[in-house]
mmCIF file of C-alpha atoms in Angstrom:
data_model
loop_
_atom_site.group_PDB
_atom_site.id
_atom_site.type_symbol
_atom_site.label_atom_id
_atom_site.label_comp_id
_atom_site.label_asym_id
_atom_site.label_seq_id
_atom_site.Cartn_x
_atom_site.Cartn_y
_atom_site.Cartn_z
ATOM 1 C CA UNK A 1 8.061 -21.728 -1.735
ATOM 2 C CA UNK A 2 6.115 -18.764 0.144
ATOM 3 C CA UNK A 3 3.023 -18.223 -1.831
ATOM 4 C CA UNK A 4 -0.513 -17.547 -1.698
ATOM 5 C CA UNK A 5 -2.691 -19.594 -4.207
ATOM 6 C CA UNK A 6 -6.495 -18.376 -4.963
ATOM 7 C CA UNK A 7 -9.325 -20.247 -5.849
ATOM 8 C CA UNK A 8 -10.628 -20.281 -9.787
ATOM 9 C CA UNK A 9 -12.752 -17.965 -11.634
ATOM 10 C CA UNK A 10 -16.090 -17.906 -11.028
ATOM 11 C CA UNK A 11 -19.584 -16.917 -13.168
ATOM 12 C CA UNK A 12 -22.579 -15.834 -10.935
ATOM 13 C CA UNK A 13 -25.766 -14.470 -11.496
ATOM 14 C CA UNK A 14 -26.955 -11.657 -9.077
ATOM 15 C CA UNK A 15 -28.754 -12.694 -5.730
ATOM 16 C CA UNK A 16 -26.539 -16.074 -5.872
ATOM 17 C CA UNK A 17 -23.785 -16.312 -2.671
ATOM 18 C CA UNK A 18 -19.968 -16.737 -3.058
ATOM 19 C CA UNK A 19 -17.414 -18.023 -1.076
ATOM 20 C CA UNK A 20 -13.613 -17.578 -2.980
ATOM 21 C CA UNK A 21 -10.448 -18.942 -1.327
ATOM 22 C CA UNK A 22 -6.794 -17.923 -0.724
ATOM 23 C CA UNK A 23 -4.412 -20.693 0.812
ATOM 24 C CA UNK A 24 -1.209 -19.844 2.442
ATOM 25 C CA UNK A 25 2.231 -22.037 2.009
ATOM 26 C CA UNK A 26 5.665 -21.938 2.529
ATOM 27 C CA UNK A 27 5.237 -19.570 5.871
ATOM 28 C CA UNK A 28 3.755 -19.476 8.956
ATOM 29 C CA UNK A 29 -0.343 -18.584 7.896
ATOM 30 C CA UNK A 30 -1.212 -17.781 12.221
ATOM 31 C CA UNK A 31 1.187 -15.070 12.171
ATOM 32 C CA UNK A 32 0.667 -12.640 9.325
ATOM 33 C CA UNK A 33 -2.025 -10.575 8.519
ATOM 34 C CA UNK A 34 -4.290 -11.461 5.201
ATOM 35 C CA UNK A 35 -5.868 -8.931 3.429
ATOM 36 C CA UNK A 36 -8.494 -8.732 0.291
ATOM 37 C CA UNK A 37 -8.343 -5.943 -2.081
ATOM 38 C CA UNK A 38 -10.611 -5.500 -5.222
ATOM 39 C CA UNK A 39 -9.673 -4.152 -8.717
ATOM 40 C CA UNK A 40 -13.077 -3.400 -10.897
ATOM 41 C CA UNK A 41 -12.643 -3.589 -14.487
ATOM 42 C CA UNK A 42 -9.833 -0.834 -15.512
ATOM 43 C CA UNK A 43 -9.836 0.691 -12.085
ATOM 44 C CA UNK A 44 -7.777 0.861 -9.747
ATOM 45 C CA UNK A 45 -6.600 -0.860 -6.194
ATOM 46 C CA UNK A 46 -9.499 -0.702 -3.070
ATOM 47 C CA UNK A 47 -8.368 -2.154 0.046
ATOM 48 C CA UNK A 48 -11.624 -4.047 0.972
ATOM 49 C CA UNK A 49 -10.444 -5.924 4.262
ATOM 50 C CA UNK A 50 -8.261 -7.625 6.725
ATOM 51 C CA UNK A 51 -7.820 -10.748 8.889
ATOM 52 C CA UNK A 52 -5.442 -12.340 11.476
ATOM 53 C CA UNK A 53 -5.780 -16.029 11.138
ATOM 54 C CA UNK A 54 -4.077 -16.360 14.392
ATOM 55 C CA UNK A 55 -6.887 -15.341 16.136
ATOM 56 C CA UNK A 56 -10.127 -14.325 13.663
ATOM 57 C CA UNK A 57 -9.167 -10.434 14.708
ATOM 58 C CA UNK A 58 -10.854 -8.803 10.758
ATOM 59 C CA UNK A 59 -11.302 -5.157 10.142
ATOM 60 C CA UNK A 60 -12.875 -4.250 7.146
ATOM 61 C CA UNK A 61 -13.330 -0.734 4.966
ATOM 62 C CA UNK A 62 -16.134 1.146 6.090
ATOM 63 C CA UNK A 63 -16.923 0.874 1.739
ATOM 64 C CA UNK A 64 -17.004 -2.930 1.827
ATOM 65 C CA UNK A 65 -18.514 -3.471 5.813
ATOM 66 C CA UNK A 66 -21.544 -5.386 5.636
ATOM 67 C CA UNK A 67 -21.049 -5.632 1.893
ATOM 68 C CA UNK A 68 -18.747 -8.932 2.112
ATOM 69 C CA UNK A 69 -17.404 -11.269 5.105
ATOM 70 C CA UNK A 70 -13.633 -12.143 5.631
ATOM 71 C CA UNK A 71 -12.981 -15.234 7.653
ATOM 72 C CA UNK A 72 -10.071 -17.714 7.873
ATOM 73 C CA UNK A 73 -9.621 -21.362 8.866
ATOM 74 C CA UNK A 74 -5.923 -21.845 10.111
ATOM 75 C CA UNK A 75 -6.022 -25.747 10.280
ATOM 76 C CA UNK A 76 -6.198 -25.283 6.549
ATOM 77 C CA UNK A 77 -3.885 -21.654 5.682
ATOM 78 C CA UNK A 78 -6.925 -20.489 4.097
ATOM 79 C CA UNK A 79 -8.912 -17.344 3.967
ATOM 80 C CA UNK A 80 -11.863 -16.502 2.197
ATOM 81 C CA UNK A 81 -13.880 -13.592 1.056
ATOM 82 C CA UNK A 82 -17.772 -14.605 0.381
ATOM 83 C CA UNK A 83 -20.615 -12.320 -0.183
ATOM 84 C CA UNK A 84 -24.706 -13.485 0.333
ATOM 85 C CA UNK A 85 -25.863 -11.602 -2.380
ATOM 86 C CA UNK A 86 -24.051 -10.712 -5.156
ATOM 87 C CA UNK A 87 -24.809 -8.092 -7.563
ATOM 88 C CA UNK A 88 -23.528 -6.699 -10.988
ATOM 89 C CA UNK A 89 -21.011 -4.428 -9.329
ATOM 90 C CA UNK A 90 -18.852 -7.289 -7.538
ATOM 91 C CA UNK A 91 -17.610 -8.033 -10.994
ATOM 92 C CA UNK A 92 -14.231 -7.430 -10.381
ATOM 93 C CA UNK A 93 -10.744 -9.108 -9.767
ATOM 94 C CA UNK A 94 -10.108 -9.569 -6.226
ATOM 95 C CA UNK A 95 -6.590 -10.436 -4.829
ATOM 96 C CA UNK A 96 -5.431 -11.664 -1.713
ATOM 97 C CA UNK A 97 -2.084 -10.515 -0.197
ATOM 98 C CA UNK A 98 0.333 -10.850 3.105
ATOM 99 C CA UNK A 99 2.200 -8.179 4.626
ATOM 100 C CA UNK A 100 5.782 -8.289 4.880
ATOM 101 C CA UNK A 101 5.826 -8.143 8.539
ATOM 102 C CA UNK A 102 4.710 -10.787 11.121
ATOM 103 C CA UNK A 103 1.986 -9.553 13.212
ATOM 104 C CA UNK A 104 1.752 -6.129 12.028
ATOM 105 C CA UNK A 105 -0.305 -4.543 8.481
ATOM 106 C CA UNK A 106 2.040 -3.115 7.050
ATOM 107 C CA UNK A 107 3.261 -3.380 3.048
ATOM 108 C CA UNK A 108 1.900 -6.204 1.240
ATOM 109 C CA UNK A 109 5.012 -7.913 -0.465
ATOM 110 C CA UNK A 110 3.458 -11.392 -1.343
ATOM 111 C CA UNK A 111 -0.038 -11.541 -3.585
ATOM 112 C CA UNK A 112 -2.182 -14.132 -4.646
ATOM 113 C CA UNK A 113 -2.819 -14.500 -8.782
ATOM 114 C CA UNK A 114 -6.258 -13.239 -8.404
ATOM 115 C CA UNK A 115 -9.788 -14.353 -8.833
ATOM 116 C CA UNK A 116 -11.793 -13.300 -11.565
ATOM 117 C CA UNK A 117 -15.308 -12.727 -10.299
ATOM 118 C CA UNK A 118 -17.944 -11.856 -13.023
ATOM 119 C CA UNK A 119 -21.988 -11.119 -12.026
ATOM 120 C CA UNK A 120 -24.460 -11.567 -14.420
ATOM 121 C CA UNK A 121 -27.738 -12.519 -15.228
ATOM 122 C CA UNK B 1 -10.730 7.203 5.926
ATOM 123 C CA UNK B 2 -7.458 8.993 4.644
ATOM 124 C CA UNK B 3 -7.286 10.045 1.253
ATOM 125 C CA UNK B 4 -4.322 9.263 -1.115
ATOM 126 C CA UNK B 5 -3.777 11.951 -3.803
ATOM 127 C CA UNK B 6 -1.319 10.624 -6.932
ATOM 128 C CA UNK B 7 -0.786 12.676 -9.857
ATOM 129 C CA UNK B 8 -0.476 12.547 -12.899
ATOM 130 C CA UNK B 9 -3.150 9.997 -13.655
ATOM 131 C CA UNK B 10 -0.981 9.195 -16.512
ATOM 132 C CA UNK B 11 2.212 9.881 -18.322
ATOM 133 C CA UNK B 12 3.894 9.637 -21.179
ATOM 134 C CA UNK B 13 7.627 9.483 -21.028
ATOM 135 C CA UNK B 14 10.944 8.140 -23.496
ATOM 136 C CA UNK B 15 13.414 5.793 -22.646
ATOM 137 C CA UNK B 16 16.157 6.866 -20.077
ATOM 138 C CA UNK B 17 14.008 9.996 -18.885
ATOM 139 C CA UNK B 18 13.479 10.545 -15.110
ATOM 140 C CA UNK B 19 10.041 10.341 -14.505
ATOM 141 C CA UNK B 20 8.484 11.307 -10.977
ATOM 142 C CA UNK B 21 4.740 10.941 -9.663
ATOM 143 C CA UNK B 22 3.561 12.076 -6.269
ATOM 144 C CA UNK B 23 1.353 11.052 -3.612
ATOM 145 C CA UNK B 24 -0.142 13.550 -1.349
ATOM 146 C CA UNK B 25 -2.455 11.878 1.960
ATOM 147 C CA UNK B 26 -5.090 13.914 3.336
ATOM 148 C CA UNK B 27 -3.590 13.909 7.118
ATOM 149 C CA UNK B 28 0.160 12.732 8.479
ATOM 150 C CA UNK B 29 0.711 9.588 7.747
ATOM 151 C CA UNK B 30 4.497 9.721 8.962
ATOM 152 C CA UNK B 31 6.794 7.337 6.929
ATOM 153 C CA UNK B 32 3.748 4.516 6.647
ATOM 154 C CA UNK B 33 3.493 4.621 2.525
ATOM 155 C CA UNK B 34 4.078 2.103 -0.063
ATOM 156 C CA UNK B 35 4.647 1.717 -4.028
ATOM 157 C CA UNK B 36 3.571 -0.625 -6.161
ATOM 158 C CA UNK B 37 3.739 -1.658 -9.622
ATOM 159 C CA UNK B 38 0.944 -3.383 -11.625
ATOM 160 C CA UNK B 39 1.420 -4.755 -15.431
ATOM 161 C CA UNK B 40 -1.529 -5.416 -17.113
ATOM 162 C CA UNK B 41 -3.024 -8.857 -16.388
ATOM 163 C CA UNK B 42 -0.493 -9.334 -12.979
ATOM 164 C CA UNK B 43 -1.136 -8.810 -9.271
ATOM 165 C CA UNK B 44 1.237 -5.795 -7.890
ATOM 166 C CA UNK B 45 4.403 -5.817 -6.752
ATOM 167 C CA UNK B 46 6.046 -4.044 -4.132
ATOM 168 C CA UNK B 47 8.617 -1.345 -4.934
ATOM 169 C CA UNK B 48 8.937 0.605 -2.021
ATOM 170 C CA UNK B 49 8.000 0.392 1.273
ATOM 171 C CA UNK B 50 7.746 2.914 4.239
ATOM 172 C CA UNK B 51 8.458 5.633 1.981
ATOM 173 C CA UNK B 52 11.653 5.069 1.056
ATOM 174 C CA UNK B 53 13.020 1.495 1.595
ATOM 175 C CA UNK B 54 13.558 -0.449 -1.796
ATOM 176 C CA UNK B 55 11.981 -4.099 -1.525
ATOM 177 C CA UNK B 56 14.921 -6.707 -2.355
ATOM 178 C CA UNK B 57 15.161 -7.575 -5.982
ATOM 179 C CA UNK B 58 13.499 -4.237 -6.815
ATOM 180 C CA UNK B 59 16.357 -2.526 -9.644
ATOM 181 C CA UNK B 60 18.346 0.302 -7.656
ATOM 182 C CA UNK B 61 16.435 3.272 -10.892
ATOM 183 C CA UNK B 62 12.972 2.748 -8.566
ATOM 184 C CA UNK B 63 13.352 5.116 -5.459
ATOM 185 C CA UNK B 64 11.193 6.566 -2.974
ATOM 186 C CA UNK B 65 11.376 9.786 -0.554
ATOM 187 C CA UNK B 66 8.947 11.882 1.627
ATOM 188 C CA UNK B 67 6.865 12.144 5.472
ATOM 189 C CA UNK B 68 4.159 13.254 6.819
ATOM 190 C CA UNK B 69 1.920 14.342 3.767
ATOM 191 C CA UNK B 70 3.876 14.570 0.494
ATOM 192 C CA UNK B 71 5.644 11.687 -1.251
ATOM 193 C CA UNK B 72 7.533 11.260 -4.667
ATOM 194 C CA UNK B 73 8.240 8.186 -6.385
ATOM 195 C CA UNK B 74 11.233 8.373 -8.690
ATOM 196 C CA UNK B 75 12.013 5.730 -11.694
ATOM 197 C CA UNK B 76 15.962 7.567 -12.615
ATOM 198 C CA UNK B 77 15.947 6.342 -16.234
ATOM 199 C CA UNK B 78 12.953 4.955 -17.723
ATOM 200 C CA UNK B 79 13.173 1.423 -19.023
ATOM 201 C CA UNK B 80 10.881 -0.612 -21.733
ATOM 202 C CA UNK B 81 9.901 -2.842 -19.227
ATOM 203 C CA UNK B 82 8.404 -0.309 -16.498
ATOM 204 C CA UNK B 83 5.447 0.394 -18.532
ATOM 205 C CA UNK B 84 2.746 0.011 -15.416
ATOM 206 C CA UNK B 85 0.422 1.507 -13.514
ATOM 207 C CA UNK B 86 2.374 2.767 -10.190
ATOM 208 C CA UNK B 87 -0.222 3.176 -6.470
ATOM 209 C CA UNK B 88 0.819 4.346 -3.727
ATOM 210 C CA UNK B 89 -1.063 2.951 -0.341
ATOM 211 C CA UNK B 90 -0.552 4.122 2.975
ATOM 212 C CA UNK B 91 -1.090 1.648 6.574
ATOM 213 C CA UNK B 92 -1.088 4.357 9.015
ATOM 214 C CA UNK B 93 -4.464 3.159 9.791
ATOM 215 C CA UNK B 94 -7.323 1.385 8.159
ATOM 216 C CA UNK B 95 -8.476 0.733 5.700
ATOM 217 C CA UNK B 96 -4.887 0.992 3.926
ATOM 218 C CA UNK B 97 -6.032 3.374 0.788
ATOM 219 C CA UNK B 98 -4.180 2.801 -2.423
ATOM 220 C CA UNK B 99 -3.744 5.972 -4.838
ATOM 221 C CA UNK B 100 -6.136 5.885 -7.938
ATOM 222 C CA UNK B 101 -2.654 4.731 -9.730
ATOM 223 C CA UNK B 102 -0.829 6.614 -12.197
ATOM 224 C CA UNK B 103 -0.632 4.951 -15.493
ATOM 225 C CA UNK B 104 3.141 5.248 -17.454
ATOM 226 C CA UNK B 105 3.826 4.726 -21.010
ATOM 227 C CA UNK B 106 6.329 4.921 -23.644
ATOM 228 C CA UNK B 107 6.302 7.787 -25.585
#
């Protein structure tokens, strides 16, 4: 089965570090795009980053650059979002999710489940 | 970054109406816009992508149509279970903005 499976919730207090997971099966994890995209409490979809396990290539919102790191380790179909320094405003859901097409960013058809990420002291 | 429009921010509608929302970018974008579909507590789904293709499995009611600037997203006749919150996201570039979503209920 094609899938992408995230890592568990987590509860942080603010100045702690995070590093949350996303693990690719059932396809070929080198050759598609991975992106992150964060959903605060009632709000809506922000498209935080991007990354091409294939070869570490990760682009990032101007919003979220220097805010969080995207990196991937293909001998495991895994990518990961981690910040240094949280705060009370990365309380949020974040989701993981591939595009449809190999190689290219382009619509995301296949999502993780989300991780729950709350910050607080 | 480009800017994705959608409107309404919500919308009431009854069962079997036609109900339409919009998407409006802030430069061309060409055909590179998607739709998605969010129930509460679930990741999104894809409806639509590049404007106007309809993802498989995705019921034939959910359609899609527009270039450059303007979009519309069309649900023909409004079912129980398409009570959502509909964004729209473009990838002519990035970051790949999503809509602020527009929010459909039952009336």
């Amino acid at each position: 089965e094609v899938q992408l499976v995230q890592s568990g919730a987590e509860v942080k207090k603010p100045g702690e570090s995070l590093k949350i997971s996303c693990k690719g099966s059932g396809y070929s994890f080198t050759n598609y795009w991975i992106g992150w995209v964060r959903q605060m409490p009632g709000k809506g979809l922000e498209w935080m980053g991007i990354i091409y396990p294939g070869d570490s290539d990760t682009r990032y919102s101007p919003s979220f650059q220097g805010q969080v790191t995207v990196s991937a380790d293909k001998s495991i179909s895994t990518a990961y979002l981690q910040w240094s320094s949280l705060k009370a405003s990365d309380t949020a859901m974040y989701y993981c999710a591939r595009p449809r097409i190999p190689a290219a960013v382009s619509a995301f058809d296949l999502w993780g489940q989300g991780t729950v990420v709350t910050v607080s002291s | 970054d480009i800017q994705m429009t959608q409107s309404p921010s919500s919308l009431s509608a009854s069962v079997g109406d036609r109900v339409t929302i919009t998407c409006q970018a802030s430069q061309d974008i060409s055909n590179y816009l998607n739709w998605y579909q969010q129930k509460p507590g679930k990741a999104p789904d894809l409806l639509i992508y590049d404007a106007s293709n309809l993802e498989t499995g995705v019921p034939s009611r959910f359609s899609g149509s527009g270039s450059g600037t303007d979009f519309t997203f069309t649900i023909s006749s409004l079912q129980p279970e398409d009570i959502a919150t509909y964004y729209c996201q473009h990838y002519d570039n990035l970051p790949g903005t999503f809509g602020q979503g527009t929010k459909l209920e039952i009336k």
